Tab-separated table of N, CA, C and O and ligand atoms in Angstrom:
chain	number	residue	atom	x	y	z
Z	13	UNK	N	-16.847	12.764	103.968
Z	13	UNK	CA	-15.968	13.910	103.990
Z	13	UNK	C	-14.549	13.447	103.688
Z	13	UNK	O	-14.114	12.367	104.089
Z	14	UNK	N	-13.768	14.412	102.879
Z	14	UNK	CA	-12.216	13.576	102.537
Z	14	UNK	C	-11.515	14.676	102.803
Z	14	UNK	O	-11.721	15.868	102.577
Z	15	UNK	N	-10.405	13.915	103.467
Z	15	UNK	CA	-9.266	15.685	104.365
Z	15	UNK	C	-8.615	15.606	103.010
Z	15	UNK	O	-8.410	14.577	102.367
Z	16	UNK	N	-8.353	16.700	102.708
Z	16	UNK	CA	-7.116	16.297	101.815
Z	16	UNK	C	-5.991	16.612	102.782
Z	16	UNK	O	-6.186	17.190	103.851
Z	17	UNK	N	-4.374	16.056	102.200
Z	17	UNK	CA	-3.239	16.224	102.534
Z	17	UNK	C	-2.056	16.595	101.444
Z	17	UNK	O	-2.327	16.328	100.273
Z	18	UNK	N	-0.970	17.094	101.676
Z	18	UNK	CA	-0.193	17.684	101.169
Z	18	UNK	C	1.204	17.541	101.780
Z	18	UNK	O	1.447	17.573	102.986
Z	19	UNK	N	2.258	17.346	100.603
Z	19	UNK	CA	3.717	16.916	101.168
Z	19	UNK	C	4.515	18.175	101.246
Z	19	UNK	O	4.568	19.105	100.441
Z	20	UNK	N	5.121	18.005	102.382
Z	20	UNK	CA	5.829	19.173	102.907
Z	20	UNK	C	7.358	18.685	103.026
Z	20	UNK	O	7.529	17.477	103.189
Z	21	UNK	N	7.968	19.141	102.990
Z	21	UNK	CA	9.611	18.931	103.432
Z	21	UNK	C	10.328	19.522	104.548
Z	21	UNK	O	10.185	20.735	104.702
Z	22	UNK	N	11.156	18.815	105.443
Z	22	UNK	CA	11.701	19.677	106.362
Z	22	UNK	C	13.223	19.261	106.240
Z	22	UNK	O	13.636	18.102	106.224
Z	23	UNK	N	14.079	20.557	106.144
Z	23	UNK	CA	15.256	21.000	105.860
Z	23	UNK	C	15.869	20.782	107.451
Z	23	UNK	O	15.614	21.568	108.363
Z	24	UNK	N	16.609	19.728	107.582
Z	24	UNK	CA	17.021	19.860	108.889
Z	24	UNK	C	18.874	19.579	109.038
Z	24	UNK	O	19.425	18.492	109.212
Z	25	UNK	N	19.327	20.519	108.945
Z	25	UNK	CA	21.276	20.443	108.599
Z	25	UNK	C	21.469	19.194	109.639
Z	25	UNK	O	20.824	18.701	110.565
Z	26	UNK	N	22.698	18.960	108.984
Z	26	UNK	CA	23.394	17.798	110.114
Z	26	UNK	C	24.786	18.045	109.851
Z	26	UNK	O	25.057	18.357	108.692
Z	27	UNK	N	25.680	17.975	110.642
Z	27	UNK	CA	27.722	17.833	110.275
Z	27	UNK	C	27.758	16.786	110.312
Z	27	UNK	O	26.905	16.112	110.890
Z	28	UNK	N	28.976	16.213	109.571
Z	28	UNK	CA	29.319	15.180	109.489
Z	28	UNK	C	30.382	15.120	108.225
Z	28	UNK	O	30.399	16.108	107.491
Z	29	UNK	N	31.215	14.086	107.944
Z	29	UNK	CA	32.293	14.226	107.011
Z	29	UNK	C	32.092	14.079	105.951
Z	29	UNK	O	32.811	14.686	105.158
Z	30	UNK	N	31.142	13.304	105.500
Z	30	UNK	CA	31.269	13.295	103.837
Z	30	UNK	C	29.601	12.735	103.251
Z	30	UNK	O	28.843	12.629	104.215
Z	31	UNK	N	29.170	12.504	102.389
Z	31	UNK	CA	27.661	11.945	101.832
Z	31	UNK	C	27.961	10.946	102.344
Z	31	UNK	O	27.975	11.304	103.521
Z	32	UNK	N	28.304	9.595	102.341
Z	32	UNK	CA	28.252	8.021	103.132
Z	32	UNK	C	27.587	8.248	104.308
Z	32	UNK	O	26.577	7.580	104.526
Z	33	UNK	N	28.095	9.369	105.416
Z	33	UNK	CA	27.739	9.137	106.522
Z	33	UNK	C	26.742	10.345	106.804
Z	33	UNK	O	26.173	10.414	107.893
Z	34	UNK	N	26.523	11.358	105.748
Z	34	UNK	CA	25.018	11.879	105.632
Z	34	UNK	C	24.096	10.904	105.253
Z	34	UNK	O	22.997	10.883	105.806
Z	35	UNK	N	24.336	10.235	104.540
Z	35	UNK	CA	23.299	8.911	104.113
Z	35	UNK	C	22.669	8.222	105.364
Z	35	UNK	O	21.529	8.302	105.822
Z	36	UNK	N	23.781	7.508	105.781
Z	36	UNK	CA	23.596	7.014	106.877
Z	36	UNK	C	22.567	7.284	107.932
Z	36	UNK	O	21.608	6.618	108.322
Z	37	UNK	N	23.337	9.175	108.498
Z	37	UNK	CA	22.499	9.365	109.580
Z	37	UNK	C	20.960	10.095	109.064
Z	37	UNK	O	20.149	10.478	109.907
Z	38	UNK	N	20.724	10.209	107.715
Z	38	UNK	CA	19.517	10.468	107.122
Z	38	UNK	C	18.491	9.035	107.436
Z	38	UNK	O	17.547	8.882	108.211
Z	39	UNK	N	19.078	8.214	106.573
Z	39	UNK	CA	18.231	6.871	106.984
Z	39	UNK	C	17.909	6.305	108.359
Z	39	UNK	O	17.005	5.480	108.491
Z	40	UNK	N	18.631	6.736	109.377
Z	40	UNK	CA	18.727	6.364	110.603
Z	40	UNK	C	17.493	7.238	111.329
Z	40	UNK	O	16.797	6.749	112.220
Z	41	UNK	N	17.298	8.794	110.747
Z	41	UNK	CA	16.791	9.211	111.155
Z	41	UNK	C	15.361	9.548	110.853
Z	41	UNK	O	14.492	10.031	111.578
Z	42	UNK	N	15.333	9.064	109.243
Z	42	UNK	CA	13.821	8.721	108.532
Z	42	UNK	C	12.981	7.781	109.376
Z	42	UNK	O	11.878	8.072	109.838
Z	43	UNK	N	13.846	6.200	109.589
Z	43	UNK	CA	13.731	5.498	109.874
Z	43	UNK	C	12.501	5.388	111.255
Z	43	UNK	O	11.400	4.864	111.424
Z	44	UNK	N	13.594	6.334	112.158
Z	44	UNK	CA	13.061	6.454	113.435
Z	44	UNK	C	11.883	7.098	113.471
Z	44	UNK	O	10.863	6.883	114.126
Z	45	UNK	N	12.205	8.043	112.556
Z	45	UNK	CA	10.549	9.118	112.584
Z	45	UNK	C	9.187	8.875	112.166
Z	45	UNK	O	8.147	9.495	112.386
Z	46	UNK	N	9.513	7.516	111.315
Z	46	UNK	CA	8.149	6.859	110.426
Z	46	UNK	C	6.491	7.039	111.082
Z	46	UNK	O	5.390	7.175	110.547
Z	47	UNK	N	7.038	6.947	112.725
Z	47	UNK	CA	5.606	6.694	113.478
Z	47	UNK	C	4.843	8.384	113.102
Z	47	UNK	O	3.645	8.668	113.077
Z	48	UNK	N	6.072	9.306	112.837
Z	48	UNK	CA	5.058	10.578	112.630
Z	48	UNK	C	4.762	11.021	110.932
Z	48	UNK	O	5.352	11.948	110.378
Z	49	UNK	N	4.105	10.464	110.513
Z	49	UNK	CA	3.752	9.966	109.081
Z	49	UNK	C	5.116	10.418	108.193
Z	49	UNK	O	4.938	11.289	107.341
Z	50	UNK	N	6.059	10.029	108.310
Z	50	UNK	CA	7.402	10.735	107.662
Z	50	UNK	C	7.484	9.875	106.634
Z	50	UNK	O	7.475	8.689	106.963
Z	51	UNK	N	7.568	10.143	105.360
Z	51	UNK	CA	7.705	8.920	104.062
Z	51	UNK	C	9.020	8.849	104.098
Z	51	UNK	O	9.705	9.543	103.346
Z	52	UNK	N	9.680	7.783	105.201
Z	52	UNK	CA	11.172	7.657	104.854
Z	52	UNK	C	11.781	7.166	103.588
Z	52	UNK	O	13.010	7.104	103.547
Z	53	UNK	N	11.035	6.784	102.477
Z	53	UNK	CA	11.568	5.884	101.365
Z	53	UNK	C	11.896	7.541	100.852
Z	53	UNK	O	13.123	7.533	100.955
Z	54	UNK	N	11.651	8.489	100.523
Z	54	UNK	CA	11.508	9.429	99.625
Z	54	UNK	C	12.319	10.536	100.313
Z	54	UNK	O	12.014	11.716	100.138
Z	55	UNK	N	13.752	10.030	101.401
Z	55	UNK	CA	14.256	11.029	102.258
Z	55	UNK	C	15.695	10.832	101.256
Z	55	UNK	O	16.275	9.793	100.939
Z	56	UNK	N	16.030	12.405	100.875
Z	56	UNK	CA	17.208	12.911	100.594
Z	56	UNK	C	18.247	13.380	101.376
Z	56	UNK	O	17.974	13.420	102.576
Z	57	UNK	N	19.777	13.887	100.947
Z	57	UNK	CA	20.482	14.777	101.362
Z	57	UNK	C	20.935	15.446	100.466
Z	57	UNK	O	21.055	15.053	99.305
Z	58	UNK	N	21.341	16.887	101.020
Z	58	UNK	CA	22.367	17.008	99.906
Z	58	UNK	C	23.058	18.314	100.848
Z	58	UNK	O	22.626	18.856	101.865
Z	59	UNK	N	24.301	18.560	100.058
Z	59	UNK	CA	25.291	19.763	100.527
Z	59	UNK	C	25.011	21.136	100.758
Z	59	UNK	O	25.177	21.935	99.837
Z	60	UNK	N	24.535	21.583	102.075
Z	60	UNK	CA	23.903	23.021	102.192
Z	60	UNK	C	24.464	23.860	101.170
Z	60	UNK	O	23.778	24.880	101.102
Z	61	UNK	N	25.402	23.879	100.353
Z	61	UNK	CA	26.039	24.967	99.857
Z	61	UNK	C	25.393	24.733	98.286
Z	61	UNK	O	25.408	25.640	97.453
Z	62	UNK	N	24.881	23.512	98.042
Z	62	UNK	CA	24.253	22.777	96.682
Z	62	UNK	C	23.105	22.484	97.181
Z	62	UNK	O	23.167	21.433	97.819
Z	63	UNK	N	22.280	22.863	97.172
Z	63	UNK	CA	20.685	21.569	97.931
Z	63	UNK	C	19.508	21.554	96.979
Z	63	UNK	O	18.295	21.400	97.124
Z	64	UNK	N	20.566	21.840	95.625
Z	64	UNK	CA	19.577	21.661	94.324
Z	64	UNK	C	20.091	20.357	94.067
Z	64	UNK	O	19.407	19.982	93.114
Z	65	UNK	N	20.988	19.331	94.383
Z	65	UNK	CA	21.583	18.321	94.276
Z	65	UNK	C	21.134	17.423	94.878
Z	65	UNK	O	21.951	17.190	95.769
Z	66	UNK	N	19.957	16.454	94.984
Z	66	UNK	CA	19.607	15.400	95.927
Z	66	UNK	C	20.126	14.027	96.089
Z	66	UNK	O	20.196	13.188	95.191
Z	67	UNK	N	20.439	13.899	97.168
Z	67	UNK	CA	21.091	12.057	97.059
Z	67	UNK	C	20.130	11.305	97.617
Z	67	UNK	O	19.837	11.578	98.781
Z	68	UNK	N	19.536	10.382	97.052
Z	68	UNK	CA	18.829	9.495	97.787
Z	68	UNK	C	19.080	8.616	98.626
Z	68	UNK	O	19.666	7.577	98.322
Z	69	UNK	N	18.737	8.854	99.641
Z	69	UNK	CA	19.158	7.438	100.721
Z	69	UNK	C	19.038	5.743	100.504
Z	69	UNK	O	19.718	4.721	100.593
Z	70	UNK	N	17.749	6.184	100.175
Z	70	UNK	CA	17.000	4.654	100.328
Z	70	UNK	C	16.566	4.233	98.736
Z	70	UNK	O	15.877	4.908	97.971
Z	71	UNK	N	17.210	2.855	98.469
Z	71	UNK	CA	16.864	2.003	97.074
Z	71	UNK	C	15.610	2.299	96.877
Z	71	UNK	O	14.851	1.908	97.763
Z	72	UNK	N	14.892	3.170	95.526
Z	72	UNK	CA	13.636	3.726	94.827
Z	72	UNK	C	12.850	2.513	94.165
Z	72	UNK	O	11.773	2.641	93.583
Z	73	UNK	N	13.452	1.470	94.314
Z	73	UNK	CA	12.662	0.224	93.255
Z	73	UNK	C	11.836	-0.399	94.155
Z	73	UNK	O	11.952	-0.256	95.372
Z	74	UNK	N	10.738	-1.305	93.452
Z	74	UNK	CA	9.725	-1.480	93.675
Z	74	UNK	C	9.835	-3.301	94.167
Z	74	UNK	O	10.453	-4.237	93.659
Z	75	UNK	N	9.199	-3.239	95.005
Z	75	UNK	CA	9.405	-5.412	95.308
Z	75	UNK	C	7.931	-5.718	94.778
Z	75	UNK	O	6.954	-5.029	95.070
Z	76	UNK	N	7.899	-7.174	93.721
Z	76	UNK	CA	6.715	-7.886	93.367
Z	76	UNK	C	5.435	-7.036	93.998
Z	76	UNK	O	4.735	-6.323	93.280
Z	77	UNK	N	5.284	-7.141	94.958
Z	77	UNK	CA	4.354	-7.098	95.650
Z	77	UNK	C	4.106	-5.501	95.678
Z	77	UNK	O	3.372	-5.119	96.589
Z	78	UNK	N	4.614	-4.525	94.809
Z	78	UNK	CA	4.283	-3.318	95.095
Z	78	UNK	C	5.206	-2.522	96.163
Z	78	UNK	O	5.600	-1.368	95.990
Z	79	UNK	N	5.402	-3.083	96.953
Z	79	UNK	CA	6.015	-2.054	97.905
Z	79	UNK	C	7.340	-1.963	97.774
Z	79	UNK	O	7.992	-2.808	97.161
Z	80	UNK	N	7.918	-0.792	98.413
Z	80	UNK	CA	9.615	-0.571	98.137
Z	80	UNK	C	10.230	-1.488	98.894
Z	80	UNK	O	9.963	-2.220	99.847
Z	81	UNK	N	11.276	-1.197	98.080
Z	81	UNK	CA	12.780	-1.743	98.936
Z	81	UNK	C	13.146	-0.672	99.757
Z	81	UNK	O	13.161	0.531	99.496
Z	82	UNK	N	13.546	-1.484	101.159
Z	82	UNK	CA	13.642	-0.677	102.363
Z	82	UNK	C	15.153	-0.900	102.246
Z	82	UNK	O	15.475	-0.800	103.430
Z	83	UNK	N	16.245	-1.130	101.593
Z	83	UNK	CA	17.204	-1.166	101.527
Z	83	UNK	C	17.972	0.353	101.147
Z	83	UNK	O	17.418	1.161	100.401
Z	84	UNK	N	19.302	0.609	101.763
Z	84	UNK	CA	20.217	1.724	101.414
Z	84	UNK	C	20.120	1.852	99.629
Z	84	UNK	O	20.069	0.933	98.812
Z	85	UNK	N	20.118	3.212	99.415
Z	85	UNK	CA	20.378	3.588	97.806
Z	85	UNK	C	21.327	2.447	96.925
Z	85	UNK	O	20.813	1.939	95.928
Z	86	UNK	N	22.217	2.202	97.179
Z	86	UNK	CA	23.449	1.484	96.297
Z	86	UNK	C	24.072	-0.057	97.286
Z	86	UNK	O	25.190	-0.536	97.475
Z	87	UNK	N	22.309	-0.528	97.837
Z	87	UNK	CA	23.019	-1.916	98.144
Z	87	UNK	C	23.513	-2.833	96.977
Z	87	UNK	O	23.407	-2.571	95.779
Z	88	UNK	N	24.145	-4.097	97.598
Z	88	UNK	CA	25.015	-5.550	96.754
Z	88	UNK	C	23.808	-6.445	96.981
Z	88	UNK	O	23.969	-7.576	96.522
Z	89	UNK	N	22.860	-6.268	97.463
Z	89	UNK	CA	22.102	-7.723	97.478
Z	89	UNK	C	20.608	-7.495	97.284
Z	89	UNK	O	20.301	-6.305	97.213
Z	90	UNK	N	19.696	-8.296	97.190
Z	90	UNK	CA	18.737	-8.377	96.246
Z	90	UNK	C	17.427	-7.579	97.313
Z	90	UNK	O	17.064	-7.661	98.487
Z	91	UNK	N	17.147	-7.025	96.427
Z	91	UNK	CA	15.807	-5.711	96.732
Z	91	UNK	C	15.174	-6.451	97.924
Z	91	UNK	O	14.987	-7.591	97.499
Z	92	UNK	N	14.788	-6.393	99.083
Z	92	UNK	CA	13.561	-6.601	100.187
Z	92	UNK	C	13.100	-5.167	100.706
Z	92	UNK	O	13.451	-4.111	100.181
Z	93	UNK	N	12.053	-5.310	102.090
Z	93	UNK	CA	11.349	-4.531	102.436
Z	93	UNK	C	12.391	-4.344	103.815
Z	93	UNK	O	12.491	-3.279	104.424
Z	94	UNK	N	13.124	-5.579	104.164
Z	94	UNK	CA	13.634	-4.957	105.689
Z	94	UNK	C	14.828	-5.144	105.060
Z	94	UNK	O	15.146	-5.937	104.174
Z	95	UNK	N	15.669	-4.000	105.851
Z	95	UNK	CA	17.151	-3.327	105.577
Z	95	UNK	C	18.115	-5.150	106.116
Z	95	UNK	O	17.433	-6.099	106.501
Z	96	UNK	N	19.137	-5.212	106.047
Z	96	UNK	CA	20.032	-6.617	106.052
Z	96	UNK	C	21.053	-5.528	107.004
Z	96	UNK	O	21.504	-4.398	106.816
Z	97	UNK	N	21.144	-6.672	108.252
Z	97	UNK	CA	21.877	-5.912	109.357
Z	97	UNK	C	23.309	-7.081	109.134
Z	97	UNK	O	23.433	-8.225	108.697
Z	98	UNK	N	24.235	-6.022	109.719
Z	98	UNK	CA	25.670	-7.183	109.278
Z	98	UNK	C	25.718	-7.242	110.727
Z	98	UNK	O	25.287	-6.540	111.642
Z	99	UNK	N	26.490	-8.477	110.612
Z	99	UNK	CA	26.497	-9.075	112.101
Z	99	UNK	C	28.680	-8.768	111.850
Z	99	UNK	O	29.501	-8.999	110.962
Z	100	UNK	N	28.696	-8.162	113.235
Z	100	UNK	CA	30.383	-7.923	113.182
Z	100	UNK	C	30.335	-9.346	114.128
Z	100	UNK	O	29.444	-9.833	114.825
Z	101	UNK	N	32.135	-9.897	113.717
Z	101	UNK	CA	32.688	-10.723	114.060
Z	101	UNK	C	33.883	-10.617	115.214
Z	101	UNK	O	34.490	-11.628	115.568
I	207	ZN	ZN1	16.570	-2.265	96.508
């Protein structure tokens, strides 16, 4: 027997000041949700007043091995699967 399944989207507003830190708390919040089958690689934002406009959060390219880069949309350093945490000084 094979279930089928089907992708759904959920529209969920957030405030905040500008796309950087919609990005942010998008990925933060993909992130967290993964355990409930949430495809965080494929999570957008965009401006309630535009939401024909999508920004992608998360880098779309592919690592050797098939699987994505778990890295932010417009990182400086080279494609992996786990995000690069900065260590403050
Ligand atoms: Zn990447």
């Amino acid at each position: 027997m094979t279930i089928e399944v089907s992708r759904y989207v959920i529209h969920l507003p957030i405030v905040t000041t500008d796309l950087v830190r919609a990005r942010v708390l998008a990925r933060t919040a993909a992130r967290a949700l993964t355990f409930l089958c949430v495809d965080a690689q494929e999570t957008t934002v965009s401006e309630e007043h535009n939401p024909d406009v999508r920004h992608r959060v998360f880098c779309p390219r592919r690592l050797p091995d098939g699987r994505r880069c778990g890295l932010r949309i417009d990182h400086d350093v080279p494609c992996t699967r786990r995000r690069v945490r900065r260590r403050s000084i």
